[in-house]
Short mmCIF file of C-alpha atoms and ligand atoms in Angstrom, two decimals:
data_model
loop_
_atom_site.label_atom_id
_atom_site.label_comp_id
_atom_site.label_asym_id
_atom_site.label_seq_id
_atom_site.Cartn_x
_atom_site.Cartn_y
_atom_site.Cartn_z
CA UNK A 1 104.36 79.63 65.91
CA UNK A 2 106.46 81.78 68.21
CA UNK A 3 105.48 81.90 71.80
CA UNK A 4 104.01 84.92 72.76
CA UNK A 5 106.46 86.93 75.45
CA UNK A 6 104.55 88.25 78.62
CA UNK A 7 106.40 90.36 81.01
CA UNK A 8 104.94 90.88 84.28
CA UNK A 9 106.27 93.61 86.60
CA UNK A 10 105.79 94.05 90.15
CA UNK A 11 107.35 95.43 93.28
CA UNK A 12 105.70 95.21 96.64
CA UNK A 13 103.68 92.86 98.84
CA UNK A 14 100.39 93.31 97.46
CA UNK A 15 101.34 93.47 93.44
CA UNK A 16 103.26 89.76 94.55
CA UNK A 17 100.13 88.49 96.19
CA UNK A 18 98.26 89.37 93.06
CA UNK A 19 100.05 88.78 90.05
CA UNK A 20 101.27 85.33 91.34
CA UNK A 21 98.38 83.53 90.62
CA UNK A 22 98.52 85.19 86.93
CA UNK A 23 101.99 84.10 86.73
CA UNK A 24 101.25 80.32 87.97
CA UNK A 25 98.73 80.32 85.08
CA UNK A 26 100.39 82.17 82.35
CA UNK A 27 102.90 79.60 82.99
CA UNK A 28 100.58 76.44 82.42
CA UNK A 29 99.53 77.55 79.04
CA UNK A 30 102.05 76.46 76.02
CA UNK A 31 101.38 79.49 74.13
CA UNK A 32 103.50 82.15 76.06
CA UNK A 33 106.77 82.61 77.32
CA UNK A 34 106.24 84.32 80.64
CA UNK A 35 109.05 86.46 82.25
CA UNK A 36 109.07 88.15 85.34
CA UNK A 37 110.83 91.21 86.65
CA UNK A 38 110.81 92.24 90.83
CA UNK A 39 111.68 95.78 91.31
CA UNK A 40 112.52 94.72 94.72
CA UNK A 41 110.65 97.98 95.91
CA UNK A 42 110.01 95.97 98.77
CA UNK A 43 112.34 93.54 99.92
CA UNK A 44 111.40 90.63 102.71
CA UNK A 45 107.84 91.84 102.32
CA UNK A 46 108.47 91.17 98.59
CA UNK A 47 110.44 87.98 99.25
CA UNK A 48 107.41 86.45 101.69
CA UNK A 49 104.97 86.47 98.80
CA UNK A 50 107.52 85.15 95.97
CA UNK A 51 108.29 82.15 98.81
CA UNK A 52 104.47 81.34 99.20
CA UNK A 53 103.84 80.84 95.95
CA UNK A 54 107.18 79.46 94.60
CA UNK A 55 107.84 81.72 91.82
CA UNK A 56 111.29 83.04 91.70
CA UNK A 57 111.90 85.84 89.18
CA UNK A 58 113.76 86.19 86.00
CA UNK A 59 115.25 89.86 86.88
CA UNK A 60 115.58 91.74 90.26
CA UNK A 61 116.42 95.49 90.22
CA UNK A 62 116.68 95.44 94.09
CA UNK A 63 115.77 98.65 94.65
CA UNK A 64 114.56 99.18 97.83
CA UNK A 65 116.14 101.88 100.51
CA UNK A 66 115.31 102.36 103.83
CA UNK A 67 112.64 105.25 103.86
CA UNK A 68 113.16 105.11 100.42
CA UNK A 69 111.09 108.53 98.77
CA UNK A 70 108.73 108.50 95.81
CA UNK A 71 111.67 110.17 93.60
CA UNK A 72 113.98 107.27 94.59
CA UNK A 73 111.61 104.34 93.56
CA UNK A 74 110.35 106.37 90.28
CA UNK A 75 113.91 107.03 89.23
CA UNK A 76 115.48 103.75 90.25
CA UNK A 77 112.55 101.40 88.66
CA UNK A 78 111.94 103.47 85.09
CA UNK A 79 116.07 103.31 84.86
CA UNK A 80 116.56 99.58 85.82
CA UNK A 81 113.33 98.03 83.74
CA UNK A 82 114.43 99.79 80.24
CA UNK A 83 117.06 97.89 80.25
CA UNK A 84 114.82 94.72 80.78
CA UNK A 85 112.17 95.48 78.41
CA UNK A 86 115.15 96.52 75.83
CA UNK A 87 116.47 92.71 76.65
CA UNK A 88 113.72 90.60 76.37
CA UNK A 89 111.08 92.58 74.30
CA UNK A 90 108.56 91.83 75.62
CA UNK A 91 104.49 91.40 73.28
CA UNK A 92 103.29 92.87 76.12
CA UNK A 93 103.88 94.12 79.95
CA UNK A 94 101.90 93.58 82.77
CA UNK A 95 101.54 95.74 85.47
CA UNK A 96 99.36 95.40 88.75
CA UNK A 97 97.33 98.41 90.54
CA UNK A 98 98.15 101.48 91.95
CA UNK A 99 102.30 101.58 93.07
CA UNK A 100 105.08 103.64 92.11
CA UNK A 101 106.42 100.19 90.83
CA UNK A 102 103.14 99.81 88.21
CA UNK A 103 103.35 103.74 87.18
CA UNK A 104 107.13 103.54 86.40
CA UNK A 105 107.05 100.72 84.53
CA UNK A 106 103.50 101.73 82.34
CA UNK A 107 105.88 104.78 81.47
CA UNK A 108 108.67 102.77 80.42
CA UNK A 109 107.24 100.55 78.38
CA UNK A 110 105.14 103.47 76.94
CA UNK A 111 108.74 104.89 75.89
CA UNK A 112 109.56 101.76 74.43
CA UNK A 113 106.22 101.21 72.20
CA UNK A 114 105.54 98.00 74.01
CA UNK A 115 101.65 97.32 75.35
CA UNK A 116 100.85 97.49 78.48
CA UNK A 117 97.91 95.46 80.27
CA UNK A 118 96.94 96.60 83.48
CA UNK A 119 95.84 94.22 86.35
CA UNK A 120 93.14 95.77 88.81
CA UNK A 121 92.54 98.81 86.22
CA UNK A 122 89.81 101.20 86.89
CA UNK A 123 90.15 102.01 90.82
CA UNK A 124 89.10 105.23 91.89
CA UNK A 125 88.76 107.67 94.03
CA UNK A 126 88.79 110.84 91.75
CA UNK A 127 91.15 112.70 94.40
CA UNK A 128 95.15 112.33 93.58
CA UNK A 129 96.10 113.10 96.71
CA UNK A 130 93.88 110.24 98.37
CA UNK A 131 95.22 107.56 98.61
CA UNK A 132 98.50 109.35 97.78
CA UNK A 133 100.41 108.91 95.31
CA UNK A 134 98.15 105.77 94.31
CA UNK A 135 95.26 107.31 92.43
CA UNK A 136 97.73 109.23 90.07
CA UNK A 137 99.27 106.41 89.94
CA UNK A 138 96.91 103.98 88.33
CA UNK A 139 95.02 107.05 86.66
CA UNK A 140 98.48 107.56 84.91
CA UNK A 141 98.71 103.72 84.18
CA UNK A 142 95.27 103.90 82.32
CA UNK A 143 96.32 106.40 80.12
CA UNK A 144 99.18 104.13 78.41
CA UNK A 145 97.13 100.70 79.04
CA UNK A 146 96.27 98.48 76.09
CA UNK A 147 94.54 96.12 78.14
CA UNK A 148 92.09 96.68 81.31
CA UNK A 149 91.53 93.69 83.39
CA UNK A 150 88.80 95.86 85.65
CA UNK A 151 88.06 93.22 88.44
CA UNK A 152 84.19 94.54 88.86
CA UNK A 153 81.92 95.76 86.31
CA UNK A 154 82.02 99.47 88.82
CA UNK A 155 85.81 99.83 87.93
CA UNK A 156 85.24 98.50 84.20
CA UNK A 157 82.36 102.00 84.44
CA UNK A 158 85.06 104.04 85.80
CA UNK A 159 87.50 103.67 82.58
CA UNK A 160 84.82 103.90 80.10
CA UNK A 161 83.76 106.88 81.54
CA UNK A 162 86.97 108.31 81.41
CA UNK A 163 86.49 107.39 77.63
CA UNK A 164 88.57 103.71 77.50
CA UNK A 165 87.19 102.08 74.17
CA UNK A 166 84.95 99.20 75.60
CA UNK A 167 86.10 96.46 73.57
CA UNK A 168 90.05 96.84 75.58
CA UNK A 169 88.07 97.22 79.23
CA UNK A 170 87.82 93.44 80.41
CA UNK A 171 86.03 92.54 84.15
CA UNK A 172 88.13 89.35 85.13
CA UNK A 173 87.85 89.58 89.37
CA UNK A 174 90.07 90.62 91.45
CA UNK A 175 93.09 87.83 91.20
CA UNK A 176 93.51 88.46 95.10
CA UNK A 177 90.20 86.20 95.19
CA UNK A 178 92.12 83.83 93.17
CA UNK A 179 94.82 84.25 96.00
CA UNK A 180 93.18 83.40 99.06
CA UNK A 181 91.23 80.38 97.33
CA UNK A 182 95.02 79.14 97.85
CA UNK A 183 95.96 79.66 100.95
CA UNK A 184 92.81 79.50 103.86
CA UNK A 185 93.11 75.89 105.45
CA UNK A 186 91.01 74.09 107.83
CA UNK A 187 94.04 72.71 109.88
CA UNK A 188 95.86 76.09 111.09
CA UNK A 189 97.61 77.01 113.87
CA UNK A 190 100.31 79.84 114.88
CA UNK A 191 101.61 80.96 118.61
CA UNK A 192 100.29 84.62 118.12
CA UNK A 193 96.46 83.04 117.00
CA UNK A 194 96.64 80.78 120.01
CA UNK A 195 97.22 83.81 121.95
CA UNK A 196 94.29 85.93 120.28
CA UNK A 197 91.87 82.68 120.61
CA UNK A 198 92.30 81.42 123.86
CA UNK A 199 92.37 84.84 125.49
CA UNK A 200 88.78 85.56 124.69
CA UNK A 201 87.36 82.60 126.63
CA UNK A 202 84.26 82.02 127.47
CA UNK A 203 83.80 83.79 124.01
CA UNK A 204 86.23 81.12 122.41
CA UNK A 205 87.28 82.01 118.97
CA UNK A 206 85.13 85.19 118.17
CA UNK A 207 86.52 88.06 119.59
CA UNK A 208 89.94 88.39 117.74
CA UNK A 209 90.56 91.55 115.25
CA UNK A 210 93.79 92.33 113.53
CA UNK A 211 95.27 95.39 112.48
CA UNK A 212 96.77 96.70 109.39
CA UNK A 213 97.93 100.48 109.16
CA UNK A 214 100.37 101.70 106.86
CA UNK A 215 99.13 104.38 104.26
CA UNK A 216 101.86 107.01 103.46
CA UNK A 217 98.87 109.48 103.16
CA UNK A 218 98.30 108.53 107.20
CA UNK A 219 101.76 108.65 108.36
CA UNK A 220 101.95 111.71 111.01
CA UNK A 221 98.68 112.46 112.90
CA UNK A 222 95.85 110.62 110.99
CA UNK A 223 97.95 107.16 111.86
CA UNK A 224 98.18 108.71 115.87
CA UNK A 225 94.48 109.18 115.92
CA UNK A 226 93.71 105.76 114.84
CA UNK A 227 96.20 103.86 117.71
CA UNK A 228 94.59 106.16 120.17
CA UNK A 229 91.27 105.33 119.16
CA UNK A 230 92.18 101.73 118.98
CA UNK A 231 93.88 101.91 122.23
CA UNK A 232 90.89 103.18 124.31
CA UNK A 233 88.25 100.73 122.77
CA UNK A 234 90.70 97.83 123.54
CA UNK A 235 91.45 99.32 127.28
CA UNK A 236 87.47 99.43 127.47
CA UNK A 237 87.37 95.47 126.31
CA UNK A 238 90.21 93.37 127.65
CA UNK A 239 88.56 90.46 126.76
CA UNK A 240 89.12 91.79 123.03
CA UNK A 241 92.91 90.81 121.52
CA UNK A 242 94.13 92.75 118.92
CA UNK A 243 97.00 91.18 116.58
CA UNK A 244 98.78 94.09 114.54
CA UNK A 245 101.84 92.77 111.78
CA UNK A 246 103.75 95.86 111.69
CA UNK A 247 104.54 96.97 108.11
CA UNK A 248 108.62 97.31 108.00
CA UNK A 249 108.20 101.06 107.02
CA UNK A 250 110.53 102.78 109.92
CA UNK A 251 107.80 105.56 110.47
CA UNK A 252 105.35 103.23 111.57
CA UNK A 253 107.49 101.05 113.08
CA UNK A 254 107.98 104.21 115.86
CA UNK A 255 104.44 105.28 115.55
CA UNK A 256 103.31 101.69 116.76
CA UNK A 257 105.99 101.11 119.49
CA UNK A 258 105.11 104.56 121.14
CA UNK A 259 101.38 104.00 120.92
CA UNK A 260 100.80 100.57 121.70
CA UNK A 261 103.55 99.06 123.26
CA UNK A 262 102.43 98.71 126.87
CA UNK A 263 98.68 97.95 126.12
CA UNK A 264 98.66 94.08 127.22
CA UNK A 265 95.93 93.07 124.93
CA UNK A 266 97.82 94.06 122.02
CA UNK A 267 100.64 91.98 120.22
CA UNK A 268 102.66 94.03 117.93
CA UNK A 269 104.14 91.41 115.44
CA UNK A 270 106.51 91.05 112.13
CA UNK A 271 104.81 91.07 108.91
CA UNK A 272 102.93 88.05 108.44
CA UNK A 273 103.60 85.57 105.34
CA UNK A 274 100.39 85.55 103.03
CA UNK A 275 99.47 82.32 104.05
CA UNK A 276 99.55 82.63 107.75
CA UNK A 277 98.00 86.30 106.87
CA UNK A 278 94.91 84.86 105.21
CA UNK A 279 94.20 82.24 108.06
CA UNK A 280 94.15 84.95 110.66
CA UNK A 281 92.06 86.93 108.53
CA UNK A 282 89.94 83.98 108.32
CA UNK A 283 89.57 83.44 111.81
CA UNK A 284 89.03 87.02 113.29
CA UNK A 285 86.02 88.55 114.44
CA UNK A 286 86.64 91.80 112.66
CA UNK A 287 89.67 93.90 110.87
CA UNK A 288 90.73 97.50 111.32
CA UNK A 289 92.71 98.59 108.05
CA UNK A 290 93.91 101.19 106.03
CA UNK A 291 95.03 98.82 103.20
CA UNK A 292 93.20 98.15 99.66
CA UNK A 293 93.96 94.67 99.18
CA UNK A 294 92.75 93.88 102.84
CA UNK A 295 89.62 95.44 102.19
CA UNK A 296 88.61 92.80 99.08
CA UNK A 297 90.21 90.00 101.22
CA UNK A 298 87.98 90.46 104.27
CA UNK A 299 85.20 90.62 102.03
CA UNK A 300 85.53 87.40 100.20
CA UNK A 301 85.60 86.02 104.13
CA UNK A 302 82.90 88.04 105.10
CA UNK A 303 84.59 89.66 107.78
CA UNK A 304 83.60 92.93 108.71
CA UNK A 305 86.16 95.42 107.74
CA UNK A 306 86.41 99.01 109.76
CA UNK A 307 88.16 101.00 106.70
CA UNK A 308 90.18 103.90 108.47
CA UNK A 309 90.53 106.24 105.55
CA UNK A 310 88.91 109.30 104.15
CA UNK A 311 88.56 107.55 101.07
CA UNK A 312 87.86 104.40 99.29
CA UNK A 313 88.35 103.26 95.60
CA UNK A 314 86.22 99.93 96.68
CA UNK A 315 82.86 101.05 97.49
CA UNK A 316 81.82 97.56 96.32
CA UNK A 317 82.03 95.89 99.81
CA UNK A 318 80.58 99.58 100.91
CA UNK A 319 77.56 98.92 99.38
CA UNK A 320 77.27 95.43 100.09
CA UNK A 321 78.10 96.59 103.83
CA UNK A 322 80.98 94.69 104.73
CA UNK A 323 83.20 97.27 104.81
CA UNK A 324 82.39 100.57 106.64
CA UNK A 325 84.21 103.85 105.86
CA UNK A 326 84.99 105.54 109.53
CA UNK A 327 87.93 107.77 108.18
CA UNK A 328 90.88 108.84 110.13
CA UNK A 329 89.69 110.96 113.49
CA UNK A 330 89.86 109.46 116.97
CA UNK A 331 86.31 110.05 117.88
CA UNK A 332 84.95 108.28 114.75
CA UNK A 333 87.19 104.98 115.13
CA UNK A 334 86.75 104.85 118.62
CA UNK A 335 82.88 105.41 118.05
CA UNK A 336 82.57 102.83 115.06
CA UNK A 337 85.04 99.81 116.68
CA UNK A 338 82.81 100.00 119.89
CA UNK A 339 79.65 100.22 118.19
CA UNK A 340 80.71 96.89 116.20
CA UNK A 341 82.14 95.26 119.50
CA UNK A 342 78.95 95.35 121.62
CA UNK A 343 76.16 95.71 118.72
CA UNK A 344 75.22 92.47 117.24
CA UNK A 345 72.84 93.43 114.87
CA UNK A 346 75.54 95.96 113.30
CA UNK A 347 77.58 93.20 113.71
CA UNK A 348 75.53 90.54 111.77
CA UNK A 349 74.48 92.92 109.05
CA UNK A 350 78.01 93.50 107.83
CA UNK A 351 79.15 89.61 108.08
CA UNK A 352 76.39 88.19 106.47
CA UNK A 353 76.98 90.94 103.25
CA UNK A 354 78.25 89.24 99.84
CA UNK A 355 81.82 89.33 98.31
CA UNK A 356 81.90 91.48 95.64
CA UNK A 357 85.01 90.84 94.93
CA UNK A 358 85.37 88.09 92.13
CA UNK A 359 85.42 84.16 91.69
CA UNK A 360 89.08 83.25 92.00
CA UNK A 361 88.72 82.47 88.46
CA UNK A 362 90.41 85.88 87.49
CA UNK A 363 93.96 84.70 86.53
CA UNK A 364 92.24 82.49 83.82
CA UNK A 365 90.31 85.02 82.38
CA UNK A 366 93.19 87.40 82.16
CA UNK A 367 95.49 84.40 79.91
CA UNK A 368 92.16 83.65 77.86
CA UNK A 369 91.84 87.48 77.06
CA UNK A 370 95.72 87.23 76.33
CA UNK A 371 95.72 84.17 74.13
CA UNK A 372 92.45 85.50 71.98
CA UNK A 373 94.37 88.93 71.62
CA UNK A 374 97.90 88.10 70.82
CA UNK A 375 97.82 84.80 69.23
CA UNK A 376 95.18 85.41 66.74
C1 UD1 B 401 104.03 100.75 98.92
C2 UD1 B 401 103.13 101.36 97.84
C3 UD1 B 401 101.68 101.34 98.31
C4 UD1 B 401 101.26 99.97 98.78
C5 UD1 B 401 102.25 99.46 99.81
C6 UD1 B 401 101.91 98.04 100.20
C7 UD1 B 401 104.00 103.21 96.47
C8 UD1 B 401 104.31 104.65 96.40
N1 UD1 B 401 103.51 102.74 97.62
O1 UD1 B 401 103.97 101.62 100.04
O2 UD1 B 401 100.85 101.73 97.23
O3 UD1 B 401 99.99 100.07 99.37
O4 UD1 B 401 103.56 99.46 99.25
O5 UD1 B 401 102.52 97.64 101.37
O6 UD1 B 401 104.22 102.50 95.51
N2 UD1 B 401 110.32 98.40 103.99
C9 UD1 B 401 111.23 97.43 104.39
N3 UD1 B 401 111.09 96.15 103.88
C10 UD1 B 401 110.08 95.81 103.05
C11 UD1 B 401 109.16 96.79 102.67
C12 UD1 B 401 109.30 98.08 103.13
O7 UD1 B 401 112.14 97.69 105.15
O8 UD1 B 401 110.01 94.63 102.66
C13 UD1 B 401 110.50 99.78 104.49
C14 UD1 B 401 111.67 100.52 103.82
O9 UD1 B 401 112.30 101.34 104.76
C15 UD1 B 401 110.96 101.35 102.75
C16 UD1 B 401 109.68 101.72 103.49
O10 UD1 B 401 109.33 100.54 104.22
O11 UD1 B 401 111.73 102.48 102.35
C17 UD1 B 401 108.53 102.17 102.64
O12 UD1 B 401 108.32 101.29 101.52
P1 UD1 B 401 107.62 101.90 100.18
O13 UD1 B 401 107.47 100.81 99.17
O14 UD1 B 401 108.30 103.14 99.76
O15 UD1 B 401 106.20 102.37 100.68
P2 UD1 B 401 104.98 101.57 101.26
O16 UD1 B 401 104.35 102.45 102.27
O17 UD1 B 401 105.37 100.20 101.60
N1 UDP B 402 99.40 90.92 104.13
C1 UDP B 402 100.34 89.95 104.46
N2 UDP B 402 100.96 89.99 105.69
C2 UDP B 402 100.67 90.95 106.59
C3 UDP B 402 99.74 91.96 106.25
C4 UDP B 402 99.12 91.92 104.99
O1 UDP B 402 100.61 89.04 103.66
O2 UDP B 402 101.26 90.94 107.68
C5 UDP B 402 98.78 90.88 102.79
C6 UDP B 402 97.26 90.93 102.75
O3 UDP B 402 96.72 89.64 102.76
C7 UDP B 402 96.97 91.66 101.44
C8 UDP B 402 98.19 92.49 101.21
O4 UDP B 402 99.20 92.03 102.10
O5 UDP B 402 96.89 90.74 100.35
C9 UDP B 402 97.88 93.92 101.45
O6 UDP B 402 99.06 94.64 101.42
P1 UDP B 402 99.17 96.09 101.98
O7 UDP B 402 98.10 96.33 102.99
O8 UDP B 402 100.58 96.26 102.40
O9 UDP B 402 98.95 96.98 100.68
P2 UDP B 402 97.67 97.54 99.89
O10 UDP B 402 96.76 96.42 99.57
O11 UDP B 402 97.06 98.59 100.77
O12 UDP B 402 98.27 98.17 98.67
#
């Protein structure tokens, strides 16, 4: 019998981190050829993740423009991957989540007549414009998906709601779980964690938080309020170091300098790789973010999360209170990050929470569901 020919798509840092542990099994099982095509909608952010895990890709549409806009990504990735899918037709494409990369391709493929399966389907928020141009995005994706690897049984709800036919809506676990089972060590160390650690003596290691802000939704004054608010708690509690890897985005590159350059308990830093990422998120005491993937991540770790967004498509870790929801005003960060910093109780109640997240057994689930469908 004729292998079975799985293409998986994916273009930024997050869709890497998350489809490379599907790849990395799709590959160990004899019954599919698996092919893989980067947009290159992000480039060294991109190129960090593929490193980590040692995949290199079979196509690379390079796409990626500084400031690049949502018309040049579309445009660029539904024009480049025809051509691929025309090439290697493909049983069926994967896509991942919620990016301009993942919508592009769904439509392409769609155009083609080819399957799509959709990795981390059933997300929502049930407001297009927040996160923007994400929910769209992966609402779009739904509409052309064959197969729904929902990684909770609230997202797996979400589709069949929106009338999915149950027996294509799958709940595998977030692969990210699958991710991180990978890459936390015991034996770690890194200049700018040596830094954060030994700053906070007598507390030793329990007073470190890192930073991740980068939501196109919060560029402008939503991302201003939250460095202010950040900036006052942290010139309240120098003890406190705060780590912040800079997403390459020019905007925010600005935004950051401006606002926290001269604060000497901050260190404004590259983007991390994934594994040194995942071993600081390991060893902080808590994380201010704006990012999804960051959100299941800290949860796994049971690290209390601070979300800074109006809205969240992963009220999983809300419920099971290790993420809190403080939006994007000054007053409400600045209220929320102290309240965590000198309550224990708050702080207990959200680290001790459970990880709704998944097993790290998702990638498996998603090539059984594969093999069972296309190979009978
Ligand atoms: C994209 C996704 C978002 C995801 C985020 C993860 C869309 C519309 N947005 O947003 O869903 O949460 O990735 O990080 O799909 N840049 C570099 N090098 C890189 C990466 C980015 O220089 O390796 C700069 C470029 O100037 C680029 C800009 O950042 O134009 C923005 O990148 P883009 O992919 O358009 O948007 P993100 O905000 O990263
Ligand atoms: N991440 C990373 N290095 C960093 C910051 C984040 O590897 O310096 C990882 C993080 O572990 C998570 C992913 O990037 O898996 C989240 O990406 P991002 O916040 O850019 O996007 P989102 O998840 O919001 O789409």
């Amino acid at each position: 019998m004729s292998k079975k020919k799985i293409l998986i798509v994916f273009g930024t840092r997050p869709e890497a981190i998350k489809m490379c542990p599907v790849i990395n099994e799709l590959k160990r099982r004899k019954e599919f050829a698996t092919i893989v095509a980067v947009t290159g909608q992000h480039r060294e952010m991109l190129d960090q993740v593929l490193n980590a895990f040692s995949v290199i890709p079979d196509f690379d549409l390079a796409i990626m423009k500084e400031s690049q806009s949502l018309f040049d990504i579309t445009i660029n990735v539904i024009e480049g991957i025809k051509d691929v899918i025309i090439k290697v037709v493909p049983d069926v494409v994967l896509v991942h989540g919620d990016t301009s990369t993942a919508f592009a391709t769904a439509l392409a493929a769609y155009y083609l007549q080819i399957p799509v399966g959709h990795v981390e389907a059933g997300l929502r928020t049930n407001n297009i414009y927040s996160p923007f141009p994400e929910e769209f995005n992966r609402e779009a994706v739904s509409l052309i998906t064959e197969f729904h690897f929902a990684p909770t049984k609230a997202t797996k709800a979400n589709l069949i709601k929106e009338g999915k036919l149950p027996k294509k809506v799958y709940v595998t676990g977030n692969t990210v779980i699958d991710a991180l089972k990978t890459t936390v060590i015991d034996d770690y160390s890194h200049p700018d964690l040596e830094w954060a650690i030994k700053a906070d003596e007598p507390d030793s290691n329990s007073r470190f938080v890192l930073f991740t802000a980068h939501r196109r939704e919060n560029l402008g004054e939503p991302m201003k309020n939250m460095f202010r608010a950040v900036k006052r708690v942290l010139n309240e509690h120098r003890q406190v170091k705060l780590v912040y890897p800079v997403h390459l985005n020019p905007v925010i590159q600005e935004i950051a300098m401006r606002e926290f350059g001269d604060c000497p308990n901050i260190r404004l830093i590259k983007p991390l790789d994934v594994l040194d990422f995942h071993n600081f998120m390991s060893r902080a005491y808590l994380i201010l973010t704006d990012s999804g993937g960051v959100q299941e991540e800290a949860a796994s770790l049971g690290k209390p999360v601070l979300v800074m967004r109006d809205t969240t498509e992963r009220p999983e870790g809300i419920e099971t209170g290790v993420l809190k929801l403080v939006g994007t005003e000054e007053k409400d960060i600045y209220r929320e990050f102290g309240r965590l910093l000198t309550d224990p109780s708050i702080y207990k109640g959200m680290s001790s929470a459970e990880n709704p997240y998944g097993d790290g057994q998702a990638s498996v689930r998603i090539a059984d569901i594969l093999r069972d469908s296309l190979t009978k």
